[in-house]
Amino acid sequence: MGLLALGTPLAWPEAKQKADQVRQWGIEQLLAIWNRAKVKERDVLLWGDEIEYLVVAFDDKHRKVQLSLRQADILEALAKDEDLCKSGGVVPDLQMVHRREDKLPVFHPEFGRFMLESTPGKPWGIGFKDLLDVEPNMKWRREIAKDHMHGNEYPITLTTFPRLGTKDEFICPYYPPSGDKLRSQFLPDEIANPHIRFPTLAANIRARRGRKVEINVPIFKDVNTPSPFKDPTVDYDLHNWPEDDDVRNGAAKDDHIYMDAMAFGMGSCCLQITFQAKNITEGRNLYDQLSPLGPIMLALTAATPIYKGFLADTDVRWNQINRAVDDRTAEELGEKPLKHDRWRIAKSRYASNSTYISQDPRLRPEYHDPHLTIDPAIRDRLIAGGMDSLLATHFAHLFIRDPLVVFAEDLDYLDLSKTDHFENLQSTNWQHIRFKPPPADADIGWRVEFRPMEIQMTDFENAAFATFIVLVTRAILSFELNFYIPIERTTENMETAHNRDAVRKDRFYFRKDPFPARPVKISNGGSALNSGTTTPMGVPSRPPTPVGPVEDEYALLTIDEIINGCSDGEGAGFPGLIPLVESYLNSVNVDVETRCDLARYLDLIRKRASGQLWTGARWLREFVAGHKEYKRDSVVGVGVCYDLVKEVERVTETGGKVDGLAGRMFREEKSGVVEVETV
């Protein structure tokens, strides 16, 4: 969730006039942060996870499931729970109680009134015990949330609701599509969190763009799907708003599912992991090295094959959110010659990374994006303020955007002890890896946020993927691993990750040899996760700069080869991410019981990558395809959706210990033997 503030929001014409002021003040605040925190050191690794839920309401009598818009009521019930308050409370936004950081989790609102966000009550630490506490904590959070809902409500962790935006009553209470903020054919304004930031954000994205957002997702062509497919939910005769002309001007494309509002993207759930590095150098290194992993983890966690009641020909959410917040004008998109705007902008505000920022000598000039757009004046100001060119270029790229939500009260004077203007731009650049400077009002270090992963149905799966990416960061730092590939290849990989069943059928650009040119010593023993984050004695502090053609450094590999290793072909010799993690675990003192517990998570990921176990997306498709009411026409009807979400609830409640199709996500069907145990 982005920056939440209160005040008088400016409508877009006035906000646009103040954009330069907000940008300039944001840069001055960034320089103040830089000068305060560039030498900031933390003793240990800390990290946290963020889980987002959809709140659904079942009507078992009529075999119907809807999104519940009771976010505010649920949060209020959580805040008023006396027993929870005695232990420190779980909704700090609504409570004036003393938080005990070692106790309860925290709940926050999200964009959709049908969503909740939860985080652990305190960051996870450096010990292996913390890794094993993640899954029970996730289960506890879900139980706490469920206990404060109506009896027919449930917090599911699906990426999107399968029938969001259909013509039937998919929300309760029901509101017809209307409102001057979204101006959507399919969704009411009431679907969004009423906090003034959210409707203003949606309205200003639309106003800046000059038309509604345009989301077209390829339809999955089944045997009875019309060809060409023309989205039957689109009303070409609607004349409520000027933007209703969009569909008459070609916004809804043939053979695509058409959506027209920010809520179709920001109403999606995901699993995010944030790492606090020991210092800025380590943070910049993690930012760079995690970037090529983003598309891999996106494809591996694929869980979004249904939009607006139709089966899509894509498996993940990323591009739909990308388009849902795309505020670029026709000139910035290259549809018209530049006249009023300053530059073409290649990507939406929600997109894959376009920069590397580490001062690692292994970062070759050829890896950078040759078409990167930056604001030269901002880069020059940052360099003049003492920031190095690489990091200055990164922020000068982010700050080509306009601030979207500007509060009049914030424009009276510049307060360098705050970060509000900086965060105004930073928090609305939704890249797949985010580099986060320390906040002004807390003793927190430099952080890196890993954002691409899709939310999974069970707490076991979410804990597995969270634990895995944490262990990958430990291997990166311990072994000084090098995953650099050209930024443009990562951008291509993000597109490939959207393909249906990409985890089994596609190949991704990936570095063939991740090891430095010299052996790396591992710290002597220790049970902490930060083992190896400092340079061993007697070893040069930096690996040498690589030589030779960049194109020889990477190859097209399958997800299986990237995760589990590659013994032949172009990527022969790549060890695999799981073997690298296991080598790291071998290098530190881990007791047998803990190692066995961690093996459950690695086994799930290993077999999802190999195709032995199904992704969530594949199971959702198979469930729909096998439903008695499905007519092989790509339509996910009301009854199919009800049974599907009911089954998701059952899978969640059992932690994946289910038979039938759903069991294929958790165990391989071979002679009836269960190969992955989830408890």
XYZ file of C-alpha atoms in Angstrom:
679
model
C 0.000 0.000 0.000
C 1.310 3.427 -0.904
C 1.632 6.624 1.027
C -1.579 7.529 2.923
C -2.084 11.125 3.981
C -4.955 13.462 4.766
C -5.616 16.871 3.293
C -7.260 18.718 0.440
C -6.380 16.940 -2.815
C -5.919 18.996 -5.934
C -7.827 18.080 -9.077
C -5.533 17.255 -11.979
C -5.375 20.675 -13.723
C -4.215 22.312 -10.485
C -2.024 19.375 -9.454
C -0.258 19.552 -12.816
C 0.665 23.196 -12.165
C 2.300 22.147 -8.883
C 4.122 19.115 -10.288
C 7.511 20.815 -10.688
C 7.372 22.152 -7.142
C 6.622 18.694 -5.720
C 9.415 17.134 -7.808
C 11.967 19.739 -6.740
C 11.005 19.505 -3.088
C 11.046 15.700 -3.318
C 14.614 15.802 -4.626
C 15.690 18.101 -1.794
C 14.144 15.703 0.704
C 15.944 12.816 -1.000
C 19.277 14.628 -0.674
C 18.545 15.240 2.996
C 17.896 11.504 3.440
C 21.061 10.719 1.492
C 23.244 12.929 3.641
C 21.732 11.580 6.859
C 21.741 7.906 5.956
C 24.406 7.173 3.336
C 26.725 5.849 6.049
C 23.959 4.213 8.074
C 24.894 0.718 9.230
C 22.628 -2.017 10.564
C 23.998 -4.969 12.469
C 21.660 -7.641 11.140
C 19.379 -8.644 8.323
C 15.717 -7.913 8.913
C 12.931 -8.728 6.523
C 9.171 -8.778 6.361
C 6.346 -10.196 4.282
C 3.109 -8.603 3.140
C 0.000 -10.682 2.468
C -3.099 -9.306 0.752
C -6.553 -10.896 1.018
C -9.789 -10.713 -0.937
C -12.823 -10.792 1.365
C -15.557 -12.898 -0.205
C -19.126 -13.539 0.935
C -20.825 -16.862 0.177
C -24.530 -17.296 -0.521
C -24.742 -21.057 -0.286
C -28.508 -21.153 -0.841
C -28.204 -19.554 -4.264
C -24.703 -20.904 -5.081
C -23.261 -17.438 -5.411
C -20.095 -15.774 -4.164
C -19.463 -12.031 -4.081
C -16.779 -9.624 -3.008
C -17.605 -8.105 0.371
C -17.084 -4.343 0.579
C -16.857 -4.417 4.377
C -13.159 -3.583 4.688
C -13.845 -0.629 6.999
C -16.215 -2.640 9.200
C -13.731 -5.502 9.531
C -10.869 -3.164 10.419
C -13.078 -1.420 12.962
C -14.026 -4.759 14.516
C -10.340 -5.666 14.751
C -9.534 -2.300 16.313
C -12.305 -2.588 18.916
C -11.439 -6.122 20.016
C -10.620 -5.635 23.702
C -8.455 -8.734 23.978
C -6.392 -7.670 20.988
C -6.103 -4.137 22.376
C -4.739 -5.473 25.666
C -1.925 -7.118 23.715
C -1.145 -4.027 21.674
C -3.812 -3.975 18.979
C -3.655 -4.957 15.327
C -4.865 -1.820 13.486
C -2.483 0.994 14.435
C -4.138 3.313 11.883
C -7.318 3.264 14.014
C -5.971 2.757 17.516
C -4.292 4.795 20.204
C -2.785 1.868 22.081
C 0.790 0.929 22.889
C 2.047 -1.627 20.374
C 4.065 -4.517 21.745
C 6.237 -5.348 18.797
C 6.752 -8.975 19.732
C 3.057 -9.754 19.761
C 0.293 -9.276 17.258
C 0.298 -8.865 13.480
C -0.849 -5.669 11.803
C -3.750 -5.102 9.405
C -4.083 -2.232 6.933
C -6.621 -1.112 4.334
C -5.875 -1.538 0.640
C -7.136 0.031 -2.592
C -10.230 -2.134 -2.898
C -12.913 -2.062 -0.215
C -12.908 -5.858 -0.584
C -9.227 -6.162 0.380
C -7.138 -6.422 3.540
C -3.384 -6.299 3.969
C -1.489 -8.020 6.774
C 2.109 -7.948 7.956
C 3.874 -9.543 10.929
C 3.908 -7.424 14.070
C 7.662 -7.020 13.861
C 10.281 -7.726 11.193
C 11.619 -11.233 10.890
C 15.194 -11.567 12.095
C 18.366 -13.365 11.147
C 17.827 -16.792 12.702
C 16.511 -19.896 11.014
C 13.830 -20.141 13.695
C 12.230 -17.033 12.236
C 11.905 -18.768 8.865
C 9.962 -21.574 10.517
C 7.707 -19.099 12.333
C 6.522 -17.467 9.111
C 3.930 -20.073 8.140
C 2.265 -20.290 11.591
C 2.211 -16.495 11.690
C 0.517 -16.312 8.287
C -2.082 -18.831 9.437
C -2.630 -16.818 12.620
C -3.174 -13.626 10.652
C -5.804 -15.278 8.489
C -7.532 -16.705 11.561
C -7.607 -13.305 13.278
C -9.082 -11.696 10.181
C -11.674 -14.458 9.742
C -12.736 -14.195 13.389
C -13.766 -10.575 12.784
C -15.822 -11.224 9.663
C -19.399 -12.353 9.194
C -19.997 -16.081 9.269
C -20.418 -16.276 5.497
C -17.238 -14.274 4.764
C -13.742 -15.602 4.196
C -10.316 -14.033 3.496
C -9.056 -15.841 0.396
C -5.650 -15.309 -1.178
C -6.476 -15.340 -4.866
C -4.813 -12.712 -7.013
C -8.086 -11.482 -8.480
C -11.763 -12.249 -8.020
C -12.801 -14.295 -11.088
C -15.928 -12.239 -11.838
C -14.810 -8.719 -10.924
C -16.556 -6.369 -13.376
C -19.252 -8.706 -14.729
C -22.830 -7.587 -15.367
C -24.288 -9.452 -12.380
C -24.148 -8.430 -8.701
C -20.543 -9.464 -7.979
C -20.194 -7.170 -4.928
C -22.157 -6.837 -1.707
C -23.607 -4.466 -0.934
C -24.317 -3.928 -4.601
C -23.736 -0.607 -6.360
C -24.326 -0.155 -10.092
C -21.392 0.972 -12.253
C -21.203 4.736 -11.846
C -19.149 7.591 -10.467
C -17.018 10.450 -11.726
C -13.732 9.065 -10.354
C -13.442 5.757 -12.222
C -16.050 6.510 -14.927
C -16.065 2.783 -15.553
C -18.591 0.779 -17.555
C -18.116 -2.126 -15.184
C -17.279 -0.890 -11.668
C -18.784 1.637 -9.258
C -16.663 4.227 -7.492
C -17.808 2.620 -4.233
C -15.581 -0.375 -4.913
C -12.490 1.667 -3.992
C -11.324 2.555 -0.504
C -12.987 5.912 0.290
C -9.759 7.385 1.705
C -9.293 10.517 -0.363
C -5.989 9.317 -1.817
C -7.507 6.412 -3.736
C -10.350 8.071 -5.690
C -8.067 11.045 -6.355
C -5.350 8.730 -7.660
C -7.802 7.001 -9.987
C -9.326 10.255 -11.219
C -5.977 11.973 -11.807
C -4.524 9.006 -13.697
C -7.526 9.178 -16.022
C -7.390 12.972 -16.313
C -3.653 13.105 -16.959
C -3.921 10.373 -19.567
C -6.796 12.157 -21.295
C -8.924 8.995 -21.423
C -9.693 5.999 -19.295
C -7.036 3.378 -18.710
C -7.123 0.662 -21.344
C -6.652 -2.941 -20.240
C -6.920 -5.633 -22.897
C -6.109 -9.206 -21.896
C -5.958 -11.896 -24.598
C -8.904 -14.295 -24.397
C -8.209 -18.025 -24.091
C -9.661 -19.597 -27.236
C -11.535 -22.772 -26.335
C -13.417 -24.868 -28.898
C -16.666 -22.884 -28.542
C -15.171 -19.436 -28.032
C -16.393 -17.050 -30.760
C -13.764 -15.966 -33.252
C -13.179 -13.144 -33.360
C -14.131 -12.779 -29.707
C -15.814 -9.450 -29.002
C -16.185 -8.804 -25.270
C -19.975 -9.092 -24.812
C -19.938 -7.005 -21.622
C -18.876 -3.815 -23.458
C -21.629 -1.234 -23.990
C -20.865 0.762 -27.138
C -23.962 2.928 -26.694
C -23.103 4.350 -23.269
C -22.985 8.166 -23.079
C -22.568 9.020 -19.383
C -19.085 10.537 -19.612
C -16.895 11.903 -22.402
C -14.572 8.920 -21.885
C -17.362 6.579 -22.947
C -16.202 7.397 -26.466
C -13.074 5.311 -25.771
C -14.717 2.044 -26.817
C -16.188 3.638 -29.925
C -12.655 4.745 -30.786
C -11.227 1.230 -30.578
C -10.240 0.842 -26.912
C -11.833 -2.631 -26.696
C -9.829 -4.914 -28.970
C -11.050 -8.054 -30.699
C -10.024 -11.350 -29.050
C -9.384 -9.555 -25.753
C -11.101 -9.107 -22.398
C -11.573 -5.346 -21.988
C -11.336 -3.478 -18.659
C -11.330 0.250 -18.071
C -10.517 1.165 -14.472
C -7.659 1.295 -11.980
C -9.507 -1.122 -9.679
C -9.035 -3.971 -12.165
C -5.295 -3.743 -11.455
C -4.958 -2.338 -7.955
C -7.708 -4.697 -6.838
C -5.191 -7.536 -7.258
C -3.380 -9.289 -4.403
C 0.283 -10.262 -4.254
C 3.025 -11.513 -1.956
C 5.736 -8.930 -1.288
C 8.970 -9.340 0.649
C 11.020 -6.412 1.970
C 14.650 -6.761 3.060
C 16.555 -4.356 5.255
C 20.193 -4.417 4.186
C 23.061 -3.808 6.584
C 24.037 -0.684 4.611
C 23.404 1.082 1.326
C 26.102 -0.894 -0.510
C 24.466 -4.202 0.353
C 21.041 -2.790 -0.488
C 22.158 -1.645 -3.921
C 23.723 -5.037 -4.573
C 20.517 -6.870 -3.607
C 18.436 -4.545 -5.771
C 20.544 -5.377 -8.810
C 20.911 -9.104 -8.242
C 17.227 -9.668 -7.469
C 16.106 -7.839 -10.598
C 16.776 -10.704 -13.084
C 15.022 -13.101 -10.683
C 11.766 -11.141 -10.814
C 10.317 -12.620 -14.035
C 11.356 -16.111 -12.941
C 9.458 -15.840 -9.679
C 6.499 -14.226 -11.426
C 6.138 -17.201 -13.766
C 6.781 -19.718 -10.992
C 3.998 -18.265 -8.817
C 1.512 -17.830 -11.703
C -2.033 -17.666 -10.333
C -4.151 -15.307 -12.492
C -5.823 -16.978 -15.490
C -9.332 -15.463 -15.114
C -10.528 -11.887 -15.646
C -14.072 -10.480 -15.618
C -15.653 -13.917 -15.918
C -13.490 -15.124 -18.820
C -10.504 -17.427 -19.125
C -7.508 -15.394 -20.278
C -4.618 -16.540 -22.415
C -2.186 -15.226 -19.800
C -1.345 -16.594 -16.360
C -0.146 -13.628 -14.283
C -1.394 -10.209 -13.137
C 1.564 -7.900 -13.843
C 0.627 -6.284 -17.154
C -2.972 -5.811 -16.084
C -1.832 -3.649 -13.158
C 0.694 -2.017 -15.476
C -2.129 -0.815 -17.726
C -4.513 -0.038 -14.873
C -2.277 2.798 -13.613
C -0.747 3.864 -16.918
C -1.079 7.662 -16.906
C 1.036 8.291 -20.014
C -0.394 10.719 -22.530
C -0.689 10.015 -26.251
C 2.523 12.015 -26.790
C 4.436 10.087 -24.105
C 3.220 6.822 -25.638
C 4.485 7.887 -29.059
C 0.994 8.006 -30.561
C 1.370 11.733 -31.307
C 4.389 14.002 -31.925
C 5.827 15.652 -28.829
C 4.282 19.077 -28.394
C 3.071 19.528 -24.818
C 5.075 16.791 -23.089
C 8.824 16.570 -22.607
C 9.661 13.022 -23.679
C 8.531 9.612 -24.800
C 8.227 7.197 -21.873
C 8.762 3.524 -22.688
C 6.999 1.969 -19.689
C 4.036 2.499 -17.415
C 4.541 3.637 -13.827
C 3.943 -0.018 -12.874
C 6.613 -1.908 -14.759
C 9.812 -3.895 -14.582
C 12.971 -2.111 -13.461
C 14.871 0.022 -15.939
C 18.050 0.667 -13.935
C 20.899 -1.030 -12.128
C 22.341 0.915 -9.191
C 25.165 -1.073 -7.569
C 28.749 0.182 -7.720
C 29.827 -3.399 -8.387
C 32.665 -3.561 -10.975
C 30.859 -6.521 -12.536
C 28.117 -4.117 -13.671
C 29.092 -3.550 -17.298
C 27.845 -0.543 -19.297
C 26.253 -2.970 -21.748
C 23.798 -4.126 -19.064
C 22.121 -0.718 -18.785
C 18.996 0.243 -20.699
C 20.254 2.169 -23.762
C 16.871 3.890 -24.129
C 16.496 5.023 -20.517
C 14.662 8.330 -20.140
C 15.835 10.597 -17.333
C 15.436 14.198 -16.244
C 18.977 15.597 -16.726
C 18.368 18.562 -14.425
C 17.365 16.267 -11.577
C 20.381 14.034 -12.121
C 22.671 17.064 -12.109
C 21.099 18.366 -8.889
C 21.554 15.011 -7.161
C 25.186 14.739 -8.282
C 25.831 18.297 -7.141
C 24.326 17.301 -3.793
C 26.860 14.505 -3.392
C 25.085 11.470 -4.855
C 26.981 9.229 -7.273
C 25.973 9.136 -10.927
C 24.450 5.632 -10.901
C 22.024 6.308 -8.090
C 21.336 9.833 -9.329
C 20.393 8.355 -12.716
C 18.019 5.904 -11.029
C 16.099 8.623 -9.218
C 16.246 10.968 -12.225
C 14.439 8.219 -14.132
C 11.759 7.786 -11.456
C 11.214 11.538 -11.304
C 10.283 11.910 -14.975
C 6.775 11.139 -13.692
C 4.293 13.674 -12.375
C 2.993 13.447 -8.805
C -0.576 12.165 -8.998
C -1.997 13.093 -5.597
C -1.039 16.547 -4.325
C -2.450 17.958 -1.085
C -2.768 21.722 -0.894
C -1.657 21.786 2.741
C 1.722 20.239 1.839
C 2.729 23.081 -0.464
C 3.126 25.845 2.123
C 6.761 25.183 2.993
C 9.492 22.579 2.481
C 10.204 20.443 5.535
C 13.515 18.604 5.076
C 12.852 16.482 8.147
C 10.015 14.764 6.257
C 9.843 12.610 3.136
C 6.289 13.318 1.947
C 7.190 14.914 -1.393
C 9.852 12.321 -2.147
C 7.455 9.481 -1.312
C 4.782 11.085 -3.475
C 6.887 10.128 -6.516
C 8.709 7.123 -5.075
C 5.552 5.341 -3.921
C 3.798 5.736 -7.302
C 6.680 4.200 -9.252
C 5.678 0.573 -8.849
C 8.699 -1.294 -10.202
C 9.186 -5.018 -9.728
C 12.076 -4.309 -7.337
C 11.931 -1.135 -5.277
C 14.918 0.537 -3.610
C 13.729 2.261 -0.426
C 15.770 4.851 1.509
C 15.361 4.992 5.292
C 12.255 6.875 6.462
C 12.756 10.119 8.375
C 10.816 9.117 11.480
C 12.076 5.616 12.294
C 15.330 3.805 12.983
C 15.165 1.761 9.810
C 17.894 1.063 7.262
C 18.103 0.882 3.472
C 15.547 -1.559 2.122
C 14.809 -3.531 -1.019
C 11.267 -4.634 -1.837
C 10.721 -7.744 -3.972
C 7.345 -7.249 -5.665
C 6.712 -9.627 -8.593
C 5.382 -12.766 -6.873
C 1.722 -13.733 -7.161
C -0.166 -14.478 -3.964
C -0.748 -18.202 -3.365
C -3.868 -19.921 -2.045
C -2.377 -21.414 1.108
C -0.206 -20.077 3.878
C 2.124 -23.005 3.275
C 2.816 -21.861 -0.287
C 3.230 -18.211 0.659
C 5.632 -19.165 3.447
C 7.544 -21.398 1.040
C 8.088 -18.662 -1.536
C 8.896 -16.058 1.116
C 11.437 -18.368 2.737
C 12.949 -19.294 -0.606
C 13.608 -15.731 -1.715
C 15.107 -14.921 1.706
C 17.493 -17.859 1.370
C 18.366 -16.791 -2.183
C 19.452 -13.382 -0.857
C 21.673 -15.107 1.688
C 23.269 -17.182 -1.052
C 23.766 -14.070 -3.209
C 25.620 -12.265 -0.441
C 27.544 -15.266 0.842
C 28.797 -16.466 -2.542
C 28.961 -13.020 -4.199
C 26.715 -14.353 -6.939
C 26.372 -12.473 -10.202
C 23.011 -12.634 -12.010
C 23.544 -9.560 -14.203
C 22.024 -9.638 -17.654
C 21.114 -6.646 -19.825
C 18.057 -4.783 -18.514
C 16.341 -5.247 -21.878
C 16.494 -9.030 -21.462
C 14.771 -8.764 -18.063
C 12.071 -6.648 -19.686
C 11.584 -9.366 -22.312
C 11.481 -12.003 -19.585
C 8.663 -10.145 -17.822
C 6.603 -10.416 -20.996
C 7.425 -14.106 -21.389
C 6.297 -14.741 -17.798
C 2.738 -13.815 -18.825
C 2.436 -16.691 -21.278
C 0.043 -19.471 -20.435
C 1.962 -22.205 -18.585
C 5.246 -20.330 -19.104
C 6.756 -22.244 -16.197
C 6.726 -25.410 -18.306
C 6.719 -24.202 -21.891
C 8.937 -21.128 -22.174
C 12.572 -20.134 -21.848
C 13.979 -17.081 -20.131
C 17.224 -15.186 -20.558
C 19.448 -15.977 -17.597
C 23.125 -15.749 -16.741
C 24.984 -19.010 -17.342
C 27.745 -18.603 -14.754
C 26.774 -16.809 -11.533
C 30.064 -17.333 -9.743
C 32.847 -14.772 -9.325
C 36.095 -15.466 -11.149
C 37.791 -16.505 -7.914
C 36.755 -18.905 -5.129
C 34.698 -17.351 -2.340
C 35.379 -18.353 1.239
C 32.407 -18.937 3.471
C 32.329 -17.677 7.048
C 33.103 -20.287 9.663
C 29.855 -21.856 10.809
C 27.231 -19.895 12.641
C 23.492 -20.376 12.635
C 22.519 -16.866 11.633
C 21.125 -15.973 8.239
C 23.624 -13.165 7.863
C 26.570 -15.549 7.694
C 28.689 -14.602 4.727
C 27.415 -11.043 4.383
C 30.829 -9.694 5.251
C 33.882 -10.274 3.134
C 36.050 -13.165 4.409
C 39.533 -12.225 5.566
C 42.259 -12.521 2.980
C 39.885 -12.347 0.029
C 39.801 -9.321 -2.306
C 36.842 -7.093 -1.495
C 35.449 -7.123 -5.050
C 35.315 -9.672 -7.877
C 37.046 -8.637 -11.098
C 35.266 -6.861 -13.927
C 34.088 -9.438 -16.522
C 35.404 -9.391 -20.085
C 34.217 -10.822 -23.393
C 30.965 -10.349 -25.341
C 27.947 -9.775 -23.093
C 25.843 -12.044 -25.300
C 28.053 -14.988 -24.316
C 27.196 -14.514 -20.638
C 23.556 -15.553 -20.804
C 21.324 -18.105 -22.513
C 17.668 -19.036 -22.818
C 16.865 -21.440 -19.979
C 13.701 -23.073 -18.726
C 12.357 -22.322 -15.259
C 13.305 -25.886 -14.330
C 16.916 -25.265 -15.388
C 17.069 -21.943 -13.528
C 15.621 -23.336 -10.312
C 17.010 -26.877 -10.325
C 20.140 -26.630 -12.474
C 21.191 -27.338 -16.026
C 23.511 -30.186 -17.035
C 23.510 -29.752 -20.801
C 22.510 -27.391 -23.587
C 23.279 -23.662 -23.746
C 23.117 -23.229 -19.995
C 25.219 -26.284 -19.173
C 26.828 -25.827 -15.820
C 24.315 -23.424 -14.287
C 23.942 -24.900 -10.798
C 20.312 -23.888 -10.138
C 18.935 -21.607 -7.452
C 17.865 -24.424 -5.148
C 21.285 -26.144 -5.256
C 22.843 -22.721 -4.503
C 20.525 -22.316 -1.519
C 21.357 -25.839 -0.358
C 25.072 -25.073 -0.670
C 24.519 -22.026 1.499
C 22.660 -24.122 4.070
C 25.528 -26.628 4.032
C 27.940 -23.807 4.836
C 26.211 -22.798 8.076
C 25.205 -24.752 11.126
C 21.588 -25.832 10.670
C 20.169 -28.562 12.878
C 18.623 -31.596 11.194
C 15.058 -30.804 12.244
C 15.228 -27.259 10.860
C 16.826 -28.483 7.642
C 13.996 -30.986 7.176
C 11.396 -28.281 7.751
C 13.049 -26.012 5.187
C 13.233 -28.941 2.770
C 9.404 -29.003 2.599
C 9.451 -25.514 1.114
C 12.304 -26.181 -1.279
C 10.614 -29.373 -2.424
C 7.455 -27.501 -3.354
C 9.400 -24.957 -5.384
C 11.621 -27.582 -6.985
C 8.614 -29.523 -8.234
C 6.601 -26.502 -9.304
C 9.593 -25.513 -11.435
C 9.952 -28.976 -12.955
C 6.250 -29.209 -13.748
C 5.703 -32.159 -11.425
C 3.398 -29.950 -9.381
C 0.891 -27.521 -10.857
C 0.934 -23.763 -10.460
C -2.187 -22.132 -9.088
C -2.972 -20.827 -12.567
C -2.908 -24.286 -14.069
C -5.190 -25.687 -11.362
C -7.690 -22.832 -11.775
C -7.836 -23.531 -15.527
C -8.243 -27.270 -15.025
C -10.994 -26.749 -12.449
C -12.975 -24.545 -14.823
C -12.388 -26.868 -17.793
C -13.679 -29.846 -15.823
C -16.750 -28.137 -14.350
C -20.108 -29.514 -15.508
C -21.458 -26.009 -16.201
C -18.512 -24.925 -18.353
C -19.431 -24.839 -22.033
C -15.934 -24.686 -23.540
C -16.608 -21.047 -24.468
C -14.092 -19.354 -22.129
C -16.922 -18.120 -19.839
C -16.532 -18.617 -16.075
C -20.153 -18.393 -14.990
C -21.707 -17.613 -11.610
C -22.034 -21.264 -10.597
C -18.533 -22.162 -11.763
C -17.121 -19.187 -9.838
C -18.995 -20.194 -6.664
C -17.689 -23.765 -6.753
C -14.194 -22.545 -7.618
C -13.959 -20.123 -4.707
C -15.497 -22.725 -2.383
C -12.743 -25.107 -3.407
C -10.140 -22.385 -2.828
C -11.515 -22.015 0.704
C -11.247 -25.781 1.237
C -7.690 -25.888 -0.100
C -6.728 -23.001 2.175
C -8.332 -24.489 5.284
C -6.596 -27.840 4.784
C -3.243 -26.299 3.927
C -3.274 -28.092 0.588
C -3.936 -31.554 2.021
C -6.677 -32.310 -0.484
C -7.429 -34.966 -3.047
C -8.413 -34.531 -6.654
C -7.220 -31.831 -9.011
C -6.303 -29.397 -6.234
C -3.912 -31.943 -4.800
C -1.803 -31.666 -7.958
C -0.516 -28.314 -6.678
C 0.995 -29.993 -3.613
C 1.881 -33.579 -4.404
C 2.863 -35.569 -7.415
C 0.444 -38.325 -8.329
C 2.714 -41.313 -8.670
C 1.478 -44.655 -7.365
C -0.537 -42.749 -4.785
C 2.588 -41.633 -2.931
C 2.560 -38.147 -1.429
C 5.845 -36.504 -2.400
C 5.398 -33.044 -0.844
C 4.158 -32.799 2.726
C 2.653 -29.451 3.720
C 2.634 -29.675 7.489
